[in-house]
Coordinates of C-alpha atoms in Angstrom, one line a residue:
Chain A
X17 CA -19.4 53.2 -44.9
X18 CA -16.6 50.9 -45.6
X19 CA -14.1 53.1 -43.7
X20 CA -16.7 53.2 -40.9
X21 CA -16.7 49.9 -40.5
X22 CA -12.8 49.4 -40.8
X23 CA -12.4 51.9 -37.7
X24 CA -15.2 50.4 -36.1
X25 CA -13.2 47.0 -36.2
X26 CA -9.9 48.6 -35.6
X27 CA -11.7 50.4 -32.3
X28 CA -12.9 47.1 -31.1
X29 CA -9.4 45.5 -31.8
X30 CA -7.9 48.1 -29.6
X31 CA -10.4 47.7 -27.0
X32 CA -10.0 43.9 -27.1
X33 CA -6.0 44.5 -26.8
X34 CA -6.5 47.1 -23.9
X35 CA -8.7 44.6 -21.6
X36 CA -7.7 41.5 -22.5
X37 CA -4.4 41.1 -23.7
X38 CA -2.6 41.9 -20.3
X39 CA -5.0 38.8 -18.6
X40 CA -2.4 35.9 -20.0
X41 CA 0.9 38.2 -19.1
X42 CA -1.1 38.8 -15.5
X43 CA -2.0 35.1 -15.2
X44 CA 1.8 34.4 -16.2
X45 CA 2.9 36.7 -13.6
X46 CA 0.9 35.4 -10.9
X47 CA 1.7 31.7 -11.8
X48 CA 5.1 32.7 -11.6
X49 CA 4.4 34.2 -8.1
X50 CA 2.3 31.3 -7.4
X51 CA 5.4 28.8 -8.2
X52 CA 8.2 31.0 -6.3
X53 CA 6.0 30.5 -3.6
X54 CA 5.4 26.8 -3.9
X55 CA 9.3 26.4 -4.2
X56 CA 10.1 28.7 -0.6
X57 CA 7.7 26.8 1.2
X58 CA 9.1 23.3 0.1
X59 CA 12.7 25.1 0.3
X60 CA 11.6 25.8 4.0
X61 CA 10.4 22.2 4.5
X62 CA 13.8 21.3 3.1
X63 CA 15.4 23.6 6.0
X64 CA 14.0 21.9 8.7
X65 CA 14.3 18.7 7.3
X66 CA 18.3 19.5 6.6
X67 CA 18.5 20.5 10.7
X68 CA 16.9 17.4 11.3
X69 CA 18.4 14.7 9.2
X70 CA 21.7 16.5 7.6
X71 CA 23.3 18.9 10.3
X72 CA 25.1 15.9 12.2
X73 CA 27.5 15.5 9.1
X74 CA 27.1 18.1 6.7
X75 CA 27.5 21.8 6.9
X76 CA 26.4 24.5 4.1
X77 CA 29.0 27.3 4.0
X78 CA 31.3 26.1 7.1
X79 CA 33.3 23.8 5.3
X80 CA 34.0 20.0 4.8
X81 CA 33.9 18.0 7.8
X82 CA 35.3 14.7 8.8
X83 CA 31.8 13.1 8.3
X84 CA 30.9 14.6 5.3
X85 CA 31.4 17.5 2.9
X86 CA 30.3 21.0 2.5
X87 CA 26.9 21.3 0.6
X88 CA 26.9 24.9 -0.2
X89 CA 26.0 24.9 -4.1
X90 CA 26.0 21.5 -4.3
X91 CA 23.2 21.8 -6.9
X92 CA 25.5 23.9 -9.1
X93 CA 28.0 21.1 -8.8
X94 CA 25.9 18.0 -9.7
X95 CA 22.8 17.1 -11.3
X96 CA 19.6 17.3 -9.5
X97 CA 18.9 13.5 -10.4
X98 CA 22.4 12.7 -8.8
X99 CA 21.6 14.7 -5.6
X100 CA 17.9 13.2 -5.2
X101 CA 19.3 9.6 -5.7
X102 CA 22.2 10.1 -3.2
X103 CA 19.2 11.3 -0.6
X104 CA 17.2 8.3 -1.3
X105 CA 19.4 5.3 -1.8
X106 CA 23.3 6.3 -0.8
X107 CA 24.3 2.9 -0.7
X108 CA 22.8 2.4 -4.5
X109 CA 24.9 5.3 -5.8
X110 CA 28.0 4.8 -4.0
X111 CA 27.8 1.2 -5.3
X112 CA 27.6 2.2 -9.0
X113 CA 28.6 5.9 -9.7
X114 CA 32.4 6.6 -10.0
X115 CA 31.9 10.2 -8.4
X116 CA 29.6 9.0 -5.7
X117 CA 32.1 6.2 -4.8
X118 CA 35.0 8.8 -4.6
X119 CA 33.2 10.8 -2.1
X120 CA 32.7 7.5 0.2
X121 CA 36.4 6.8 -0.3
X122 CA 37.1 10.2 0.7
X123 CA 34.4 10.4 4.0
X124 CA 34.9 6.4 5.1
X125 CA 31.5 6.8 7.4
X126 CA 29.0 5.3 4.8
X127 CA 26.0 7.7 4.2
X128 CA 22.9 6.1 5.8
X129 CA 19.7 5.6 4.4
X130 CA 17.9 8.4 5.6
X131 CA 14.5 6.7 5.0
X132 CA 13.0 9.9 3.1
X133 CA 10.6 10.0 0.9
X134 CA 10.6 11.3 -3.0
X135 CA 8.8 14.4 -1.8
X136 CA 11.2 15.1 1.0
X137 CA 14.1 14.7 -1.3
X138 CA 12.8 17.5 -3.6
X139 CA 12.3 19.5 -0.8
X140 CA 16.2 19.0 0.6
X141 CA 17.0 20.0 -3.2
X142 CA 15.0 23.0 -3.1
X143 CA 16.3 24.3 0.2
X144 CA 19.9 23.4 -0.9
X145 CA 19.2 25.1 -4.3
X146 CA 18.3 28.2 -2.6
X147 CA 20.7 31.1 -4.6
X148 CA 23.1 32.7 -2.6
X149 CA 25.0 31.6 0.7
X150 CA 24.0 34.4 2.5
X151 CA 20.5 33.3 2.2
X152 CA 21.7 29.4 3.6
X153 CA 23.3 31.5 6.5
X154 CA 20.0 33.3 6.8
X155 CA 18.2 30.1 7.6
X156 CA 20.4 29.3 10.7
X157 CA 21.5 25.7 10.1
X158 CA 24.9 26.1 9.2
X159 CA 26.1 26.5 12.4
X160 CA 27.7 23.3 13.5
X161 CA 26.0 21.6 16.4
X162 CA 29.4 20.0 17.5
X163 CA 30.7 23.3 19.5
X164 CA 30.1 20.8 22.7
X165 CA 32.8 18.3 20.9
X166 CA 35.8 20.5 21.4
X167 CA 35.2 19.8 25.4
X168 CA 36.6 16.7 27.2
X169 CA 34.2 14.5 28.5
X170 CA 34.8 11.9 31.3
X171 CA 35.5 8.5 29.6
X172 CA 34.2 6.1 32.6
X173 CA 31.0 8.0 32.9
X174 CA 31.0 7.3 29.2
X175 CA 31.5 3.6 29.4
X176 CA 29.3 3.5 32.0
X177 CA 26.4 5.3 29.6
X178 CA 27.6 3.0 27.1
X179 CA 27.1 -0.3 29.1
X180 CA 24.0 1.1 30.4
X181 CA 25.3 0.5 34.2
X182 CA 24.6 4.4 34.2
X183 CA 21.0 4.9 32.6
X184 CA 20.8 7.8 30.0
X185 CA 18.7 10.5 32.4
X186 CA 16.0 11.2 29.7
X187 CA 15.8 7.4 29.1
X188 CA 17.8 6.6 25.9
X189 CA 18.5 3.0 25.1
X190 CA 22.7 2.0 26.2
X191 CA 24.5 1.7 23.3
X192 CA 25.3 -1.9 24.1
X193 CA 21.7 -2.5 23.2
X194 CA 22.7 -2.8 19.8
X195 CA 26.4 -1.8 18.9
X196 CA 29.5 -4.4 19.9
X197 CA 32.4 -2.3 21.8
X198 CA 36.2 -3.7 21.9
X199 CA 37.5 -4.6 26.0
X200 CA 33.4 -5.7 27.5
X201 CA 34.1 -9.9 26.6
X202 CA 31.5 -11.8 24.9
X203 CA 28.9 -8.9 26.4
X204 CA 30.5 -6.7 23.8
X205 CA 29.3 -8.8 21.1
X206 CA 26.3 -6.4 20.3
X207 CA 25.2 -7.1 16.7
X208 CA 22.1 -5.5 15.9
X209 CA 23.6 -2.3 14.9
X210 CA 27.9 -1.6 13.8
X211 CA 30.4 -2.2 16.2
X212 CA 31.3 1.3 17.3
X213 CA 35.1 0.7 18.6
X214 CA 36.4 2.3 15.9
X215 CA 33.3 4.7 15.1
X216 CA 35.6 7.7 16.9
X217 CA 38.4 7.2 14.1
X218 CA 35.7 7.8 11.3
X219 CA 33.8 10.4 12.8
X220 CA 36.0 12.8 14.9
X221 CA 35.4 14.1 18.2
X222 CA 32.9 17.0 16.4
X223 CA 31.2 14.4 14.4
X224 CA 30.6 11.8 17.2
X225 CA 28.7 14.7 19.3
X226 CA 26.8 16.0 16.3
X227 CA 25.9 12.3 15.8
X228 CA 24.6 11.3 19.5
X229 CA 23.0 14.6 19.7
X230 CA 20.9 14.0 16.5
X231 CA 20.9 10.1 15.8
X232 CA 19.7 11.0 12.3
X233 CA 19.5 6.9 11.7
X234 CA 15.7 5.9 10.9
X235 CA 16.1 2.4 13.1
X236 CA 17.2 4.9 16.0
X237 CA 14.6 8.0 15.6
X238 CA 11.9 6.5 17.5
X239 CA 14.1 5.2 20.8
X240 CA 15.7 8.3 21.1
X241 CA 13.4 11.0 19.3
X242 CA 11.8 11.6 22.9
X243 CA 14.5 10.3 25.0
X244 CA 17.3 12.3 23.7
X245 CA 20.9 12.5 24.9
X246 CA 22.2 15.5 27.1
X247 CA 25.4 17.5 25.5
X248 CA 27.2 16.1 28.6
X249 CA 26.3 12.4 27.7
X250 CA 27.4 12.9 24.4
X251 CA 30.6 14.3 25.3
X252 CA 31.3 11.6 27.9
X253 CA 30.3 9.0 25.3
X254 CA 32.8 10.9 22.8
X255 CA 35.6 10.5 25.3
X256 CA 35.2 6.7 25.9
X257 CA 34.9 5.9 22.2
X258 CA 38.0 8.0 21.8
X259 CA 39.8 5.8 24.5
X260 CA 38.2 2.8 22.6
X261 CA 39.4 3.6 19.4
X262 CA 42.3 1.4 17.9
X263 CA 41.5 -1.5 20.1
X264 CA 40.0 -4.4 18.0
X265 CA 37.0 -5.6 19.4
X266 CA 36.6 -9.4 20.0
X267 CA 34.6 -11.5 17.2
X268 CA 31.6 -13.0 18.7
X269 CA 29.8 -15.6 16.3
X270 CA 26.5 -16.3 16.9
X271 CA 27.0 -18.3 20.1
X272 CA 24.9 -21.3 18.8
X273 CA 27.4 -23.7 20.2
X274 CA 27.2 -22.4 23.4
X275 CA 23.3 -22.1 23.4
X276 CA 23.3 -25.6 21.8
X277 CA 25.5 -27.2 24.6
X278 CA 23.4 -25.4 26.9
X279 CA 20.1 -27.0 25.4
X280 CA 22.0 -30.2 25.7
X281 CA 22.8 -30.0 29.4
X282 CA 18.7 -29.0 30.1
X283 CA 17.7 -31.9 28.3
X284 CA 20.4 -34.1 30.4
X285 CA 18.3 -32.6 33.3
X286 CA 15.2 -33.4 31.9
X287 CA 16.1 -37.2 32.0
X288 CA 17.7 -37.1 35.2
X289 CA 14.7 -35.7 36.8
X290 CA 12.4 -38.0 34.4
X291 CA 14.6 -41.2 35.0
X292 CA 11.6 -43.1 37.3
X293 CA 9.0 -40.9 35.7
X294 CA 9.9 -42.9 32.0
X295 CA 9.2 -46.5 34.1
X296 CA 5.5 -44.8 34.8
X297 CA 3.1 -46.9 36.6
X298 CA 1.2 -48.8 34.7
X299 CA 3.9 -50.2 32.6
X300 CA 5.6 -51.8 35.8
X301 CA 2.6 -52.9 36.8
X302 CA 1.6 -54.9 33.5
X303 CA 5.5 -55.8 33.4
X304 CA 5.1 -57.4 36.8
X305 CA 2.0 -59.1 36.5
X306 CA 3.2 -60.7 33.2
X307 CA 6.0 -62.1 34.7
X308 CA 4.2 -63.5 37.4
X309 CA 2.1 -64.8 35.4
X310 CA 4.6 -66.1 32.4
X311 CA 2.0 -65.2 29.8
X312 CA 3.2 -63.6 26.7
X313 CA 2.2 -59.9 26.2
X314 CA -0.9 -59.6 24.3
Chain B
X219 CA -0.3 1.5 6.4
X220 CA 0.5 -2.2 7.0
X221 CA 2.5 -1.1 10.0
X222 CA -0.5 0.5 11.4
X223 CA -2.9 -2.9 10.3
X224 CA 0.0 -5.0 12.1
X225 CA 0.9 -3.2 14.9
X226 CA -1.7 -0.9 16.0
X227 CA -5.1 -2.5 15.2
X228 CA -4.5 -6.3 14.7
X229 CA -3.2 -7.1 18.3
X230 CA -6.8 -5.4 19.6
X231 CA -8.4 -7.8 17.2
X232 CA -6.3 -10.9 18.6
X233 CA -6.8 -9.6 22.5
X234 CA -10.6 -9.1 21.6
X235 CA -10.9 -12.7 20.1
X236 CA -8.8 -14.3 23.3
X237 CA -11.0 -12.7 25.9
X238 CA -14.5 -12.6 24.2
X239 CA -14.5 -15.7 22.7
X240 CA -12.4 -17.3 25.9
X241 CA -14.9 -16.1 27.9
X242 CA -18.0 -17.3 25.6
X243 CA -16.3 -20.7 25.3
X244 CA -15.8 -20.7 29.2
X245 CA -19.4 -20.0 29.9
X246 CA -21.0 -22.0 27.6
X247 CA -18.8 -25.1 26.7
X248 CA -16.5 -25.3 30.0
X249 CA -15.3 -29.1 29.8
X250 CA -13.8 -28.1 26.5
X251 CA -11.0 -26.5 27.8
X252 CA -8.3 -29.0 27.6
X253 CA -5.3 -29.6 25.9
X254 CA -6.7 -33.1 24.2
X255 CA -3.9 -35.4 26.1
X256 CA -3.0 -38.1 23.6
X257 CA -0.3 -38.8 26.5
X258 CA -2.7 -42.7 26.6
X259 CA -1.6 -42.7 22.9
X260 CA 2.1 -42.1 22.9
X261 CA 4.2 -41.0 25.8
X262 CA 7.3 -41.6 25.6
X263 CA 8.3 -38.9 22.9
X264 CA 5.5 -36.9 24.4
X265 CA 7.7 -36.8 27.8
X266 CA 11.2 -35.5 25.8
X267 CA 9.1 -32.8 23.8
X268 CA 6.6 -31.6 26.5
X269 CA 8.4 -31.2 29.7
X270 CA 11.6 -29.4 28.3
X271 CA 9.0 -27.5 26.1
X272 CA 6.9 -26.1 28.8
X273 CA 9.2 -25.7 31.5
X274 CA 11.3 -23.4 28.9
X275 CA 8.6 -21.8 27.4
X276 CA 7.2 -20.6 30.7
X277 CA 10.3 -19.3 31.7
X278 CA 11.3 -17.6 28.4
X279 CA 7.3 -15.7 28.4
X280 CA 8.3 -15.1 32.3
X281 CA 10.9 -13.2 31.0
X282 CA 9.4 -11.2 28.0
X283 CA 6.7 -10.2 30.7
X284 CA 8.8 -9.3 33.2
X285 CA 10.7 -6.8 30.9
X286 CA 7.1 -5.2 29.7
X287 CA 5.9 -4.6 33.5
X288 CA 9.5 -3.6 35.2
X289 CA 11.6 -1.9 32.1
X290 CA 14.1 -0.6 35.0
X291 CA 14.5 -3.0 36.9
X292 CA 15.2 -5.5 33.9
X293 CA 17.2 -2.5 32.9
X294 CA 19.4 -2.4 36.2
X295 CA 19.4 -6.4 36.3
X296 CA 21.4 -6.0 32.0
X297 CA 23.1 -3.2 33.0
X298 CA 26.4 -5.3 33.4
X299 CA 28.6 -7.0 31.1
X300 CA 28.3 -10.4 32.9
X301 CA 25.0 -10.3 33.8
X302 CA 23.9 -9.3 30.6
X303 CA 25.8 -11.8 28.7
X304 CA 24.9 -14.7 31.3
X305 CA 20.9 -13.5 31.0
X306 CA 21.3 -13.5 27.1
X307 CA 22.8 -17.1 26.8
X308 CA 20.0 -18.4 29.1
X309 CA 17.7 -17.1 27.0
X310 CA 19.3 -18.6 24.2
X311 CA 19.5 -22.2 25.9
X312 CA 16.0 -21.7 27.0
X313 CA 15.1 -20.5 23.2
X314 CA 16.6 -23.6 21.5
X315 CA 15.2 -26.0 24.3
X316 CA 11.7 -25.1 22.8
X317 CA 12.6 -24.8 19.2
X318 CA 13.7 -28.7 19.8
X319 CA 11.0 -29.4 22.2
X320 CA 8.0 -28.1 19.9
X321 CA 9.9 -30.0 17.0
X322 CA 9.8 -33.6 18.7
X323 CA 6.4 -33.0 19.2
X324 CA 5.5 -31.8 15.7
X325 CA 7.0 -35.1 14.8
X326 CA 5.7 -37.2 17.2
X327 CA 2.5 -36.3 15.8
X328 CA 3.3 -36.8 12.3
X329 CA 5.2 -40.2 12.7
X330 CA 2.6 -41.7 14.9
X331 CA -0.6 -42.8 12.8
X332 CA -2.7 -43.3 15.9
X333 CA -1.5 -39.8 17.0
X334 CA -2.0 -38.2 13.0
X335 CA -5.7 -39.6 13.6
X336 CA -6.3 -37.8 16.7
X337 CA -4.9 -34.5 15.4
X338 CA -6.8 -31.4 14.1
X339 CA -6.0 -29.1 11.2
X340 CA -6.1 -26.5 14.5
X341 CA -3.5 -28.7 16.4
X342 CA -0.9 -28.5 13.1
X343 CA -1.2 -24.7 12.7
X344 CA -0.7 -24.3 16.9
X345 CA 2.2 -26.6 16.8
X346 CA 3.4 -24.9 13.3
X347 CA 3.0 -21.2 14.4
X348 CA 4.7 -22.0 17.8
X349 CA 7.8 -23.1 15.9
X350 CA 8.1 -20.6 13.9
X351 CA 7.7 -18.2 17.3
X352 CA 10.2 -19.9 18.9
X353 CA 12.3 -20.1 15.8
X354 CA 12.3 -16.5 15.0
X355 CA 12.9 -15.9 18.8
X356 CA 16.2 -17.7 18.7
X357 CA 17.1 -16.2 15.8
X358 CA 16.8 -12.8 16.5
X359 CA 18.9 -13.8 20.0
X360 CA 21.4 -14.9 17.7
X361 CA 21.7 -11.9 15.2
X362 CA 20.4 -9.2 16.9
X363 CA 22.3 -8.8 20.1
X364 CA 21.0 -7.9 22.6
X365 CA 17.6 -8.1 22.7
X366 CA 17.1 -8.0 26.3
X367 CA 18.4 -4.5 26.2
X368 CA 16.4 -3.4 22.8
X369 CA 13.3 -5.0 23.7
X370 CA 13.0 -2.4 26.8
X371 CA 13.2 0.7 24.2
X372 CA 11.0 -0.9 21.2
X373 CA 8.7 -3.5 22.8
X374 CA 8.2 -2.1 25.8
X375 CA 6.9 1.1 24.9
X376 CA 4.9 -0.3 22.1
X377 CA 3.3 -2.4 24.4
X378 CA 2.6 0.0 27.0
X379 CA 1.3 2.1 23.9
X380 CA -1.2 -0.6 23.0
X381 CA -2.2 -0.7 26.6
X382 CA -3.0 2.9 26.9
X383 CA -4.8 2.8 23.9
X384 CA -2.8 4.8 21.7
X385 CA -0.4 2.5 19.5
X386 CA 2.9 3.8 18.7
X387 CA 3.8 1.9 15.7
X388 CA 6.9 3.7 14.7
X389 CA 8.9 1.0 17.5
X390 CA 7.9 -1.6 15.9
X391 CA 7.8 0.0 12.0
X392 CA 11.8 0.6 11.9
X393 CA 12.5 -2.8 13.3
X394 CA 13.7 -5.9 11.0
X395 CA 11.3 -8.3 9.2
X396 CA 12.2 -10.5 11.8
X397 CA 11.3 -8.9 14.7
X398 CA 8.0 -7.9 13.4
X399 CA 7.0 -11.6 12.0
X400 CA 7.8 -12.8 15.9
X401 CA 5.5 -9.4 17.3
X402 CA 2.8 -10.5 14.7
X403 CA 3.2 -14.1 15.1
X404 CA 3.0 -13.6 19.4
X405 CA -0.7 -12.0 18.6
X406 CA -1.6 -14.2 16.1
X407 CA -1.2 -16.8 18.9
X408 CA -3.6 -15.0 21.4
X409 CA -6.0 -14.8 18.4
X410 CA -5.7 -18.7 18.0
X411 CA -6.0 -19.2 22.0
X412 CA -9.9 -19.6 22.5
X413 CA -10.3 -21.4 19.0
X414 CA -7.6 -24.0 19.5
X415 CA -5.7 -26.6 22.8
X416 CA -3.9 -23.3 24.1
X417 CA -7.0 -22.5 25.7
X418 CA -5.4 -24.8 28.3
X419 CA -2.8 -21.9 29.4
X420 CA -5.6 -20.9 31.6
X421 CA -6.6 -24.2 33.6
X422 CA -3.0 -24.3 35.7
X423 CA -3.5 -27.8 37.7
X424 CA -2.1 -26.0 40.8
X425 CA -3.8 -28.4 43.1
X426 CA -1.5 -31.0 41.8
X427 CA 1.7 -29.5 43.4
X428 CA 0.5 -30.0 47.0
X429 CA -1.8 -33.3 46.2
X430 CA -0.6 -36.4 47.9
X431 CA 0.6 -38.6 45.1
X432 CA -2.0 -41.4 43.4
X433 CA -1.2 -45.0 44.2
X434 CA -2.5 -47.6 41.7
X435 CA -3.1 -50.8 43.2
X436 CA -4.3 -53.9 41.4
X437 CA -6.4 -55.6 44.2
X438 CA -7.7 -58.2 41.9
X439 CA -6.4 -61.4 40.6
X440 CA -5.8 -61.1 36.9
X441 CA -7.5 -64.1 34.9
X442 CA -4.9 -66.8 34.0
X443 CA -5.3 -67.6 30.2

């Protein structure tokens, strides 16, 4: 009886083991698969973000560029938290992290705040952490879009595009709307964005062309997203900026003094036109009557 | 979210109020369309504030309107450095004139007891909002140069997207807070238009331009005291 009972228990345990023990293992396996799929999806999202936001300055496996370092294997060299912070707050990390500062010194063009969310930063990191370089290259984002930079552009046409006398073919804003430039007098003192007289020196031809073609700055994105520059326009602008490079831009103050003098002139004109008007109609009549009557004003 | 509220919803609310309440007021209380002149109570400072203010603000508003209606032509106008500079400096001069003008009008109302007595809360609100509007405008012109060009590629497409009932807030969302304040305050003024003395904007006394001058003649002898 006892023996029979133990046999039954053993059989039950065996059955239990056969049918139920693999379940957690299977669940674990499918969970692993799910996580892998999730990472792959995230990396895919990161890949398109990388193509859109990072390729103007960074390559993966294509070597360092004047605009920024090669990012192949970055997740092995740096902590994820460090990379995340560099993506989300480049100015902040450059200000207080020695390694970041060292990079900023090596690549003088400051990395712009890309305006990315936490989730987008995670997607970018997932993409950057793809294990092999081959995988990255399969992502087809490594080719620097700056092949066009090697061809020489027309600096005169570039200048006309910069100041707006020749409009961009796709309707983008002329650079002078926001960026100052040497050699155009007071009008060269645009102050919304940074002065671009020294841009060529910082970016180089290749960086300049790729920058102009993608405009990876959040404030410029809405303006150029539907109105991109053509490859030829980017080359012409680069040629113009190369020509200007080394010239010192004219320092233009807020122009408040000039405008103040103008406003003073406007008030002087108001005075001139209103000289008679000030005397009015009623008041002189009242004065005249008072004088005639010789009475005191009431 | 905030950007959607400010740049996609609020402009429609403001325009709906301006047109709806404006028409209602016109048909129900037509003779209240007035700037409630206080010239009778004080006229000297009024002249120095009101005249420069009105001439300058009309030109500044016309420039904003033309750049919105004819962006290509405006782009051609600003497409040469000298013309761009002259256009901008003219705008700055007129802008500073409006700031001084509206400041004088505020001062005038504040310092004269008789005017303070006839001023409503809405009068003060409108004057203060107008001061904010022109001060931010001038500040933008000074610090974010050149507005006459970037306006064509930010404000113009945004305003047209509102007209087409397809608000594209991203054009404004990426701009500095100063520009956002200028844009929101502009629509706030439009919203207040039918509730304030701003209604006088639609009563343009065009017949005054060609009218024969009025002569005031006293034909009665004044009693001797």
